[in-house]
Structures are given as structure tokens and as C-alpha cells.
Amino acid sequence: MLAAQHPERIAGLVLISSDLQLTAEPAEEEGPYDFDEEPAAAPAGWAKWNRRYWLRDWPGFLEFFFALVFSEPHSTKQIEDSIGWGLQTDPQTILRAMETEWPNERDTALRLCAQVRCPTLVIQGSQDAVVGPARGAAVAAAIPGARLVTLEGSGHGPHLRGSGNTRAPDRP
């Protein structure tokens, strides 16, 4: 939003595993799951992305989520550290943050992306299990002149690991 609405403030933009809603997410392929309704007795997978589950088993959600963020082999340390950091807050705090207005529906995201004029680099892991590997290409295509770099073998947090091989840019 800042790059689109206040271009004078932005020299360049780097988007890593963007959450702009321009492609289907892996959760949609598995679901649909209602965020606010009571989940199954023993929710599995993306059914854990659920308000009531978070309130009941915050550590269980963190374990599920960070295993997806760090989908690369040998990610035990990153997963353990992230769970520890996640336990430094509580689900109520995260839920309050999620209730803020976030204009991220597809049409709004496309309109904002089209307004970005600064140099933009989009970085996407080819094994992103959170937003899906197609997200980076969709975001780069929506921003005029954006460059896409796909990190082969990387998950949702490629900037948090040293793994992955960089593939040649998908766009000039």
C-alpha cells in the first residue's frame, strides 16, 4: 500500500513469499475450513488455522505452521526457534491483529500492484507450503517491471535459511 499510495517514500520494494491474495493457497486446496467455527475433534492440516483451535492448543498450531514455513530438509532448528518465539505471545494477541482491516482481496491487491512504480524484486520459494509456489509469479506479473527470483527447494521463509538454489529470473 505504501509503495502504491506514497511512491515518493519508496526507493525499492522486496517482497518475499508475498501474502497478496492473487493465487489459491494450499489451505484452499485442502479445505475449505471456516476460521471461526469449531473445528473437527482432532483437526489436522490447515483445519488448525482456526480461532478456536488456536485458543485451545496454541503450541500445536505453532508446530503445524512452522513445519510448513520451513519445509526444507534439516529445518529442525528453525522450527524449534520459531515455535519458541511464537510462544512468547498468545493467540489472543494474534487474533486481535488479524481483526485489523487488511485490503487484500484480489481486485484491491491487483489495483495496488498496478500502481507500484519503484524497482521491485519478488522472491519466492519453489516449495512454499504456506502461500504456494505460484504466488511469486502472480505478484511479479501484477507489478509493472517487477523481477521474480525463484529459490529452488526453498519454502515460505527463504530469507531465514541459507538453502535453495537461485533459478534465473522468470521476468526481465
C-alpha angles and dihedrals in degrees: 000000000000093000091049100042101033107029092163088069097053126074094175142345131224116189117190119193089339121216094211106135097238099121137032114275125228088247090062091054090053098039157358095218125171111231094210103040125087108271126224116292092263106020118203133193118349091354082083089069087091135121095226094045091052091052091049101040113013093161090052091053092048091051091051096044100046092047085061094044090054101040093152120106117265095027097133094116094049091048093048092047092048093049089051091052091046090054089059088076133039134238092250090063093049091046091053090052091050090055092065117105111267114176095211105132113128100259094047092046091050092048092050093045091052089057095055110110104169124094107280132197119192116198119194133175114227090221098046105152094180105057098005128249094267093065096082094054091048093050093046091049091052095053115070111246095357118157120222123210116186117201107212113226094009124126132208096305105047091150089059095058136048094223132103134064120253114239119209112275114279091216130033 
